Amino acid sequence: MSTVICTICKQREAFFFRPYSGESLCRRCFIKSIEHKVRATIAKYKMLEYNDRIAVAVSGGKDSLSLLHILAKIEQKYPKASLVAVSVDEGIRGYRDKAIKMAAENCEKLGIKHHIVSFKQLYGYTLDQIVKRLKRKGGDGLTPCAYCGVLRRKAINIAARDVKADKFATAHTLDDEAQTILLNILHGDALRIAREKPITDEVHSKLVQRIKPFCEVPEKETALYAYIRKIRFQSMPCPYASEAMRNDIRIFLNRMEQKHAGIKFTIFRSIEKIQPALEKAVRKEGLKECNKCGEPTTAEICKPCQMLRQVS
Ligand code: SF4
Ligand code: ZN
Ligand code: ZN
């Protein structure tokens, strides 16, 4: 078999073919291309200021740890910026505890401060306890993921505020974004798409702005990045992972991508084009403070507090 040479440096042997761009890349050029893509995404969406304090939401998985490593590299060039890692311990025994250990190991290696908040400490229950209690009560039709997602969103915001961050970065990849778009459509919640942006624009003094620097990087490539840079991450799946429809969409999108390279980008870009029109159609609800916990919400009682009522 003949050796394929890297399209970029034209010197080293290629090890990865990027179907949507037609490039064959060596390890070094691949790493550089991902880091460059993140820098370009940050600039394109004006995600960061030169002196921002950035909290990176780190779960201990490949995506968030790859993002942490890349942002740590970028941050070195901005002496006035600072980086801190935040993790949410949902309380999933045998799973999240191990992942947080790996997150801590990576933070130590990079010399980054690691702040952890837990469901137990914030809400009085671990996710394991919530699931058990709901089961005993006969359930309310919602999956553990539905609870986990809503409660984690609030927890990350609190953690980011704790560390006085100006922005918090999550490691949602292009795959996550394309899946969420289709999920919202299939759930009949198309207008929700207007709210999902690479940088949030809702304003409230208690709400830390969220950025997604990986929104244009396919998941396969964040995994490859972690592998080449020998980043240790949690690879086992969550025992509650059950979002059946998201899984179906993931399989569907991956099949489509194989046949039609670049389809995930096309979905992402299509939505970007219609987002301004969607935004006009959505009534902008101002954020106020939850009557119960004081956190920002559009309702009288925030969703996490409503959910916790079902549990207690
Ligand atoms: Fe939470 Fe579901 Fe993710 Fe597990 S799979 S961490 S329950 S959202
Ligand atoms: Zn090369
Ligand atoms: Zn509340």
mmCIF file of C-alpha atoms and ligand atoms in Angstrom:
data_model
loop_
_atom_site.group_PDB
_atom_site.id
_atom_site.type_symbol
_atom_site.label_atom_id
_atom_site.label_comp_id
_atom_site.label_asym_id
_atom_site.label_seq_id
_atom_site.Cartn_x
_atom_site.Cartn_y
_atom_site.Cartn_z
ATOM 1 C CA MET A 1 0.000 0.000 0.000
ATOM 2 C CA SER A 2 1.404 3.398 -0.884
ATOM 3 C CA THR A 3 1.888 6.007 1.841
ATOM 4 C CA VAL A 4 -0.448 8.988 1.851
ATOM 5 C CA ILE A 5 1.300 12.270 2.578
ATOM 6 C CA CYS A 6 -0.270 15.026 4.691
ATOM 7 C CA THR A 7 -2.114 17.602 2.568
ATOM 8 C CA ILE A 8 -1.004 20.484 4.818
ATOM 9 C CA CYS A 9 2.725 20.009 5.550
ATOM 10 C CA LYS A 10 3.370 17.809 2.512
ATOM 11 C CA GLN A 11 6.079 16.026 4.509
ATOM 12 C CA ARG A 12 4.758 13.647 7.106
ATOM 13 C CA GLU A 13 2.668 10.563 6.635
ATOM 14 C CA ALA A 14 -1.083 11.130 6.919
ATOM 15 C CA PHE A 15 -3.021 9.083 9.457
ATOM 16 C CA PHE A 16 -6.452 10.662 9.203
ATOM 17 C CA PHE A 17 -8.702 11.476 6.260
ATOM 18 C CA ARG A 18 -11.195 14.274 6.782
ATOM 19 C CA PRO A 19 -13.998 13.452 4.351
ATOM 20 C CA TYR A 20 -15.836 16.798 4.505
ATOM 21 C CA SER A 21 -12.723 18.780 3.498
ATOM 22 C CA GLY A 22 -10.922 16.156 1.448
ATOM 23 C CA GLU A 23 -7.726 16.602 3.512
ATOM 24 C CA SER A 24 -5.378 13.854 4.660
ATOM 25 C CA LEU A 25 -3.608 14.906 7.844
ATOM 26 C CA CYS A 26 -0.580 13.885 9.844
ATOM 27 C CA ARG A 27 -0.875 13.878 13.648
ATOM 28 C CA ARG A 28 0.780 17.240 14.082
ATOM 29 C CA CYS A 29 -1.292 19.016 11.458
ATOM 30 C CA PHE A 30 -4.458 17.381 12.805
ATOM 31 C CA ILE A 31 -3.786 18.702 16.327
ATOM 32 C CA LYS A 32 -2.992 22.145 14.946
ATOM 33 C CA SER A 33 -6.147 22.133 12.822
ATOM 34 C CA ILE A 34 -8.383 21.440 15.835
ATOM 35 C CA GLU A 35 -6.714 24.135 17.922
ATOM 36 C CA HIS A 36 -6.970 26.541 15.016
ATOM 37 C CA LYS A 37 -10.653 25.707 14.550
ATOM 38 C CA VAL A 38 -11.357 26.475 18.222
ATOM 39 C CA ARG A 39 -9.509 29.795 17.984
ATOM 40 C CA ALA A 40 -11.413 30.665 14.799
ATOM 41 C CA THR A 41 -14.774 29.726 16.374
ATOM 42 C CA ILE A 42 -14.036 31.887 19.430
ATOM 43 C CA ALA A 43 -13.192 34.817 17.144
ATOM 44 C CA LYS A 44 -16.110 34.262 14.754
ATOM 45 C CA TYR A 45 -18.752 34.310 17.489
ATOM 46 C CA LYS A 46 -16.863 36.863 19.654
ATOM 47 C CA MET A 47 -16.937 34.390 22.514
ATOM 48 C CA LEU A 48 -14.157 35.824 24.647
ATOM 49 C CA GLU A 49 -12.527 39.078 25.719
ATOM 50 C CA TYR A 50 -8.759 39.229 26.257
ATOM 51 C CA ASN A 51 -9.208 39.522 30.048
ATOM 52 C CA ASP A 52 -12.068 37.077 30.657
ATOM 53 C CA ARG A 53 -12.112 34.662 33.544
ATOM 54 C CA ILE A 54 -13.300 31.457 31.913
ATOM 55 C CA ALA A 55 -14.857 28.508 33.693
ATOM 56 C CA VAL A 56 -14.650 25.302 31.680
ATOM 57 C CA ALA A 57 -17.391 22.808 32.486
ATOM 58 C CA VAL A 58 -15.476 19.565 32.839
ATOM 59 C CA SER A 59 -17.343 16.274 33.153
ATOM 60 C CA GLY A 60 -14.292 14.035 32.860
ATOM 61 C CA GLY A 61 -15.249 12.793 29.385
ATOM 62 C CA LYS A 62 -13.173 13.131 26.206
ATOM 63 C CA ASP A 63 -14.882 16.267 24.872
ATOM 64 C CA SER A 64 -14.628 18.403 27.986
ATOM 65 C CA LEU A 65 -11.058 17.351 28.758
ATOM 66 C CA SER A 66 -9.931 18.014 25.183
ATOM 67 C CA LEU A 67 -11.530 21.458 25.444
ATOM 68 C CA LEU A 68 -9.777 22.105 28.743
ATOM 69 C CA HIS A 69 -6.394 21.250 27.221
ATOM 70 C CA ILE A 70 -7.001 23.472 24.180
ATOM 71 C CA LEU A 71 -8.268 26.449 26.180
ATOM 72 C CA ALA A 72 -5.305 26.104 28.540
ATOM 73 C CA LYS A 73 -3.022 26.427 25.520
ATOM 74 C CA ILE A 74 -4.904 29.412 24.116
ATOM 75 C CA GLU A 75 -5.058 31.135 27.495
ATOM 76 C CA GLN A 76 -1.254 31.109 27.805
ATOM 77 C CA LYS A 77 -1.159 33.770 25.103
ATOM 78 C CA TYR A 78 -3.493 36.076 27.064
ATOM 79 C CA PRO A 79 -1.818 36.975 30.370
ATOM 80 C CA LYS A 80 -4.862 38.890 31.572
ATOM 81 C CA ALA A 81 -7.240 35.982 31.002
ATOM 82 C CA SER A 82 -7.645 33.158 33.498
ATOM 83 C CA LEU A 83 -9.013 29.655 33.419
ATOM 84 C CA VAL A 84 -10.676 27.510 36.028
ATOM 85 C CA ALA A 85 -12.374 24.111 35.689
ATOM 86 C CA VAL A 86 -15.786 23.455 37.188
ATOM 87 C CA SER A 87 -17.382 20.031 37.593
ATOM 88 C CA VAL A 88 -20.855 19.054 38.647
ATOM 89 C CA ASP A 89 -21.071 15.881 40.695
ATOM 90 C CA GLU A 90 -24.602 14.668 40.032
ATOM 91 C CA GLY A 91 -24.100 11.765 42.410
ATOM 92 C CA ILE A 92 -24.056 8.765 40.082
ATOM 93 C CA ARG A 93 -22.183 6.079 41.967
ATOM 94 C CA GLY A 94 -19.479 4.200 40.131
ATOM 95 C CA TYR A 95 -19.656 6.613 37.210
ATOM 96 C CA ARG A 96 -19.373 10.320 37.935
ATOM 97 C CA ASP A 97 -17.077 9.822 40.923
ATOM 98 C CA LYS A 98 -14.553 8.133 38.622
ATOM 99 C CA ALA A 99 -14.985 10.787 35.923
ATOM 100 C CA ILE A 100 -14.381 13.602 38.407
ATOM 101 C CA LYS A 101 -11.206 11.898 39.556
ATOM 102 C CA MET A 102 -9.935 11.967 35.976
ATOM 103 C CA ALA A 103 -10.988 15.597 35.619
ATOM 104 C CA ALA A 104 -9.033 16.397 38.802
ATOM 105 C CA GLU A 105 -5.958 14.552 37.497
ATOM 106 C CA ASN A 106 -6.014 16.575 34.276
ATOM 107 C CA CYS A 107 -6.473 19.860 36.145
ATOM 108 C CA GLU A 108 -3.518 19.045 38.360
ATOM 109 C CA LYS A 109 -1.366 18.271 35.346
ATOM 110 C CA LEU A 110 -2.316 21.560 33.716
ATOM 111 C CA GLY A 111 -2.050 23.561 36.931
ATOM 112 C CA ILE A 112 -5.700 24.623 36.729
ATOM 113 C CA LYS A 113 -7.880 25.189 39.776
ATOM 114 C CA HIS A 114 -10.765 22.716 39.966
ATOM 115 C CA HIS A 115 -14.057 23.670 41.603
ATOM 116 C CA ILE A 116 -16.668 20.971 42.218
ATOM 117 C CA VAL A 117 -20.318 21.447 43.127
ATOM 118 C CA SER A 118 -22.655 18.562 43.840
ATOM 119 C CA PHE A 119 -26.386 17.917 43.519
ATOM 120 C CA LYS A 120 -26.316 16.670 47.105
ATOM 121 C CA GLN A 121 -24.911 19.911 48.411
ATOM 122 C CA LEU A 122 -27.079 22.155 46.208
ATOM 123 C CA TYR A 123 -30.366 20.262 46.186
ATOM 124 C CA GLY A 124 -30.170 17.855 49.118
ATOM 125 C CA TYR A 125 -30.257 14.719 46.938
ATOM 126 C CA THR A 126 -27.865 12.871 44.653
ATOM 127 C CA LEU A 127 -29.208 11.865 41.233
ATOM 128 C CA ASP A 128 -29.197 8.246 42.464
ATOM 129 C CA GLN A 129 -31.476 9.275 45.350
ATOM 130 C CA ILE A 130 -33.750 11.280 43.039
ATOM 131 C CA VAL A 131 -34.158 8.279 40.730
ATOM 132 C CA LYS A 132 -34.933 5.983 43.672
ATOM 133 C CA ARG A 133 -37.474 8.369 45.182
ATOM 134 C CA LEU A 134 -39.229 8.877 41.848
ATOM 135 C CA LYS A 135 -39.413 5.124 41.319
ATOM 136 C CA ARG A 136 -40.981 4.675 44.740
ATOM 137 C CA LYS A 137 -43.560 7.306 43.885
ATOM 138 C CA GLY A 138 -44.406 5.539 40.637
ATOM 139 C CA GLY A 139 -42.417 7.959 38.434
ATOM 140 C CA ASP A 140 -43.612 11.060 36.625
ATOM 141 C CA GLY A 141 -42.840 9.956 33.091
ATOM 142 C CA LEU A 142 -39.516 11.803 32.992
ATOM 143 C CA THR A 143 -36.199 10.033 32.527
ATOM 144 C CA PRO A 144 -33.209 10.489 34.888
ATOM 145 C CA CYS A 145 -31.598 12.471 32.033
ATOM 146 C CA ALA A 146 -34.454 14.984 32.050
ATOM 147 C CA TYR A 147 -33.834 15.662 35.750
ATOM 148 C CA CYS A 148 -30.088 15.543 35.366
ATOM 149 C CA GLY A 149 -29.995 18.017 32.465
ATOM 150 C CA VAL A 150 -32.165 20.651 34.127
ATOM 151 C CA LEU A 151 -30.467 20.386 37.518
ATOM 152 C CA ARG A 152 -26.982 20.364 36.000
ATOM 153 C CA ARG A 153 -27.614 23.519 33.950
ATOM 154 C CA LYS A 154 -28.471 25.396 37.121
ATOM 155 C CA ALA A 155 -25.530 23.843 38.998
ATOM 156 C CA ILE A 156 -22.994 24.868 36.338
ATOM 157 C CA ASN A 157 -24.253 28.430 36.435
ATOM 158 C CA ILE A 158 -23.893 28.476 40.223
ATOM 159 C CA ALA A 159 -20.403 26.937 40.003
ATOM 160 C CA ALA A 160 -19.350 29.493 37.371
ATOM 161 C CA ARG A 161 -20.609 32.289 39.611
ATOM 162 C CA ASP A 162 -18.777 30.785 42.618
ATOM 163 C CA VAL A 163 -15.469 31.125 40.783
ATOM 164 C CA LYS A 164 -16.370 34.619 39.543
ATOM 165 C CA ALA A 165 -16.240 33.597 35.893
ATOM 166 C CA ASP A 166 -17.239 35.994 33.110
ATOM 167 C CA LYS A 167 -18.065 33.093 30.781
ATOM 168 C CA PHE A 168 -18.400 29.367 31.063
ATOM 169 C CA ALA A 169 -17.408 27.076 28.244
ATOM 170 C CA THR A 170 -19.094 23.762 27.536
ATOM 171 C CA ALA A 171 -17.745 21.080 25.202
ATOM 172 C CA HIS A 172 -20.847 20.615 23.016
ATOM 173 C CA THR A 173 -19.573 19.378 19.672
ATOM 174 C CA LEU A 174 -20.968 19.778 16.165
ATOM 175 C CA ASP A 175 -22.629 16.369 16.654
ATOM 176 C CA ASP A 176 -24.375 17.523 19.845
ATOM 177 C CA GLU A 177 -25.585 20.673 18.104
ATOM 178 C CA ALA A 178 -26.913 18.857 15.017
ATOM 179 C CA GLN A 179 -28.604 16.227 17.231
ATOM 180 C CA THR A 180 -30.238 18.888 19.399
ATOM 181 C CA ILE A 181 -31.576 20.712 16.339
ATOM 182 C CA LEU A 182 -33.205 17.536 15.013
ATOM 183 C CA LEU A 183 -34.409 16.553 18.499
ATOM 184 C CA ASN A 184 -36.144 19.886 18.935
ATOM 185 C CA ILE A 185 -37.831 19.498 15.560
ATOM 186 C CA LEU A 186 -38.912 15.912 16.292
ATOM 187 C CA HIS A 187 -40.211 16.956 19.723
ATOM 188 C CA GLY A 188 -42.291 19.659 18.062
ATOM 189 C CA ASP A 189 -40.279 22.292 19.860
ATOM 190 C CA ALA A 190 -38.862 24.025 16.793
ATOM 191 C CA LEU A 191 -38.898 27.511 18.294
ATOM 192 C CA ARG A 192 -36.515 26.338 20.968
ATOM 193 C CA ILE A 193 -33.855 26.234 18.276
ATOM 194 C CA ALA A 194 -33.809 30.043 18.436
ATOM 195 C CA ARG A 195 -32.324 29.847 21.928
ATOM 196 C CA GLU A 196 -29.495 27.381 21.236
ATOM 197 C CA LYS A 197 -26.559 29.498 20.140
ATOM 198 C CA PRO A 198 -22.749 29.224 20.288
ATOM 199 C CA ILE A 199 -22.856 32.126 22.776
ATOM 200 C CA THR A 200 -25.941 32.820 24.874
ATOM 201 C CA ASP A 201 -27.446 36.275 24.726
ATOM 202 C CA GLU A 202 -29.863 36.144 27.660
ATOM 203 C CA VAL A 203 -28.939 38.797 30.170
ATOM 204 C CA HIS A 204 -29.292 38.655 33.949
ATOM 205 C CA SER A 205 -26.820 39.637 36.637
ATOM 206 C CA LYS A 206 -26.904 36.071 38.029
ATOM 207 C CA LEU A 207 -26.562 34.345 34.688
ATOM 208 C CA VAL A 208 -23.051 33.615 33.422
ATOM 209 C CA GLN A 209 -22.778 33.655 29.626
ATOM 210 C CA ARG A 210 -22.254 30.211 28.088
ATOM 211 C CA ILE A 211 -19.977 29.608 25.120
ATOM 212 C CA LYS A 212 -19.496 26.477 22.988
ATOM 213 C CA PRO A 213 -16.035 26.622 21.370
ATOM 214 C CA PHE A 214 -16.412 23.059 19.945
ATOM 215 C CA CYS A 215 -19.690 23.781 18.120
ATOM 216 C CA GLU A 216 -17.955 23.390 14.747
ATOM 217 C CA VAL A 217 -15.767 20.399 15.649
ATOM 218 C CA PRO A 218 -17.151 16.888 14.964
ATOM 219 C CA GLU A 219 -17.192 14.565 17.970
ATOM 220 C CA LYS A 220 -15.016 12.033 16.188
ATOM 221 C CA GLU A 221 -12.273 14.647 16.040
ATOM 222 C CA THR A 222 -12.469 15.670 19.698
ATOM 223 C CA ALA A 223 -12.061 11.979 20.541
ATOM 224 C CA LEU A 224 -9.091 11.690 18.212
ATOM 225 C CA TYR A 225 -7.568 14.822 19.734
ATOM 226 C CA ALA A 226 -7.831 13.280 23.220
ATOM 227 C CA TYR A 227 -6.314 10.057 21.942
ATOM 228 C CA ILE A 228 -3.310 11.675 20.230
ATOM 229 C CA ARG A 229 -2.590 13.991 23.140
ATOM 230 C CA LYS A 230 -2.865 10.973 25.472
ATOM 231 C CA ILE A 231 -5.499 12.634 27.625
ATOM 232 C CA ARG A 232 -6.941 10.266 30.186
ATOM 233 C CA PHE A 233 -10.735 10.435 30.270
ATOM 234 C CA GLN A 234 -13.783 8.557 31.498
ATOM 235 C CA SER A 235 -14.933 6.307 28.676
ATOM 236 C CA MET A 236 -17.652 4.196 30.241
ATOM 237 C CA PRO A 237 -21.247 5.225 29.541
ATOM 238 C CA CYS A 238 -23.540 6.637 32.217
ATOM 239 C CA PRO A 239 -25.779 3.895 33.679
ATOM 240 C CA TYR A 240 -28.837 6.125 33.123
ATOM 241 C CA ALA A 241 -28.035 6.992 29.496
ATOM 242 C CA SER A 242 -31.441 6.454 28.003
ATOM 243 C CA GLU A 243 -32.313 9.296 25.696
ATOM 244 C CA ALA A 244 -33.624 6.872 23.134
ATOM 245 C CA MET A 245 -34.493 9.470 20.549
ATOM 246 C CA ARG A 246 -31.115 11.229 20.730
ATOM 247 C CA ASN A 247 -29.449 7.877 20.216
ATOM 248 C CA ASP A 248 -31.570 7.149 17.151
ATOM 249 C CA ILE A 249 -30.695 10.582 15.784
ATOM 250 C CA ARG A 250 -26.993 10.023 16.469
ATOM 251 C CA ILE A 251 -27.055 6.770 14.487
ATOM 252 C CA PHE A 252 -29.061 8.401 11.687
ATOM 253 C CA LEU A 253 -26.732 11.411 11.454
ATOM 254 C CA ASN A 254 -23.624 9.255 11.458
ATOM 255 C CA ARG A 255 -25.041 7.161 8.621
ATOM 256 C CA MET A 256 -25.925 10.281 6.669
ATOM 257 C CA GLU A 257 -22.470 11.742 7.309
ATOM 258 C CA GLN A 258 -20.865 8.593 5.933
ATOM 259 C CA LYS A 259 -22.865 8.855 2.724
ATOM 260 C CA HIS A 260 -22.901 12.639 2.454
ATOM 261 C CA ALA A 261 -19.794 14.090 4.074
ATOM 262 C CA GLY A 262 -20.434 17.453 5.709
ATOM 263 C CA ILE A 263 -24.152 16.942 6.386
ATOM 264 C CA LYS A 264 -23.784 17.829 10.089
ATOM 265 C CA PHE A 265 -22.215 21.152 9.115
ATOM 266 C CA THR A 266 -25.035 21.734 6.633
ATOM 267 C CA ILE A 267 -27.675 21.257 9.347
ATOM 268 C CA PHE A 268 -25.792 23.598 11.679
ATOM 269 C CA ARG A 269 -25.409 26.286 8.985
ATOM 270 C CA SER A 270 -29.022 26.003 7.801
ATOM 271 C CA ILE A 271 -30.242 26.731 11.293
ATOM 272 C CA GLU A 272 -27.848 29.651 11.620
ATOM 273 C CA LYS A 273 -29.435 31.130 8.511
ATOM 274 C CA ILE A 274 -33.008 30.859 9.760
ATOM 275 C CA GLN A 275 -32.236 31.688 13.386
ATOM 276 C CA PRO A 276 -32.766 35.461 13.015
ATOM 277 C CA ALA A 277 -36.269 34.844 11.604
ATOM 278 C CA LEU A 278 -36.979 32.299 14.354
ATOM 279 C CA GLU A 279 -35.874 34.762 16.997
ATOM 280 C CA LYS A 280 -38.355 37.322 15.711
ATOM 281 C CA ALA A 281 -41.116 34.729 16.005
ATOM 282 C CA VAL A 282 -40.238 33.890 19.600
ATOM 283 C CA ARG A 283 -41.566 36.144 22.307
ATOM 284 C CA LYS A 284 -38.523 37.244 24.295
ATOM 285 C CA GLU A 285 -39.353 36.590 27.902
ATOM 286 C CA GLY A 286 -37.390 38.660 30.359
ATOM 287 C CA LEU A 287 -35.520 36.822 33.086
ATOM 288 C CA LYS A 288 -36.571 37.305 36.680
ATOM 289 C CA GLU A 289 -35.597 35.583 39.916
ATOM 290 C CA CYS A 290 -37.217 32.357 41.072
ATOM 291 C CA ASN A 291 -39.552 32.925 44.021
ATOM 292 C CA LYS A 292 -38.089 29.919 45.760
ATOM 293 C CA CYS A 293 -34.328 29.874 45.124
ATOM 294 C CA GLY A 294 -33.625 33.283 43.587
ATOM 295 C CA GLU A 295 -31.940 31.872 40.470
ATOM 296 C CA PRO A 296 -32.703 33.421 37.055
ATOM 297 C CA THR A 297 -35.789 32.030 35.301
ATOM 298 C CA THR A 298 -38.613 33.049 32.980
ATOM 299 C CA ALA A 299 -41.271 31.535 35.285
ATOM 300 C CA GLU A 300 -42.359 32.334 38.844
ATOM 301 C CA ILE A 301 -40.722 29.109 40.055
ATOM 302 C CA CYS A 302 -37.722 27.828 38.099
ATOM 303 C CA LYS A 303 -37.797 24.423 36.424
ATOM 304 C CA PRO A 304 -35.251 22.841 38.823
ATOM 305 C CA CYS A 305 -37.343 23.930 41.833
ATOM 306 C CA GLN A 306 -40.489 22.563 40.150
ATOM 307 C CA MET A 307 -38.739 19.254 39.554
ATOM 308 C CA LEU A 308 -37.417 19.036 43.097
ATOM 309 C CA ARG A 309 -40.968 19.454 44.362
ATOM 310 C CA GLN A 310 -41.821 16.154 42.653
ATOM 311 C CA VAL A 311 -39.007 14.474 44.529
ATOM 312 C CA SER A 312 -39.551 15.715 48.082
HETATM 313 FE FE1 SF4 B 1 -27.087 12.765 33.383
HETATM 314 FE FE2 SF4 B 1 -28.328 11.300 31.507
HETATM 315 FE FE3 SF4 B 1 -25.897 12.307 31.040
HETATM 316 FE FE4 SF4 B 1 -26.223 10.326 32.793
HETATM 317 S S1 SF4 B 1 -26.608 10.227 30.576
HETATM 318 S S2 SF4 B 1 -24.958 12.151 33.074
HETATM 319 S S3 SF4 B 1 -28.205 10.853 33.693
HETATM 320 S S4 SF4 B 1 -27.804 13.472 31.345
HETATM 321 ZN ZN ZN B 2 1.175 17.495 8.275
HETATM 322 ZN ZN ZN B 3 -35.787 27.993 41.852
#
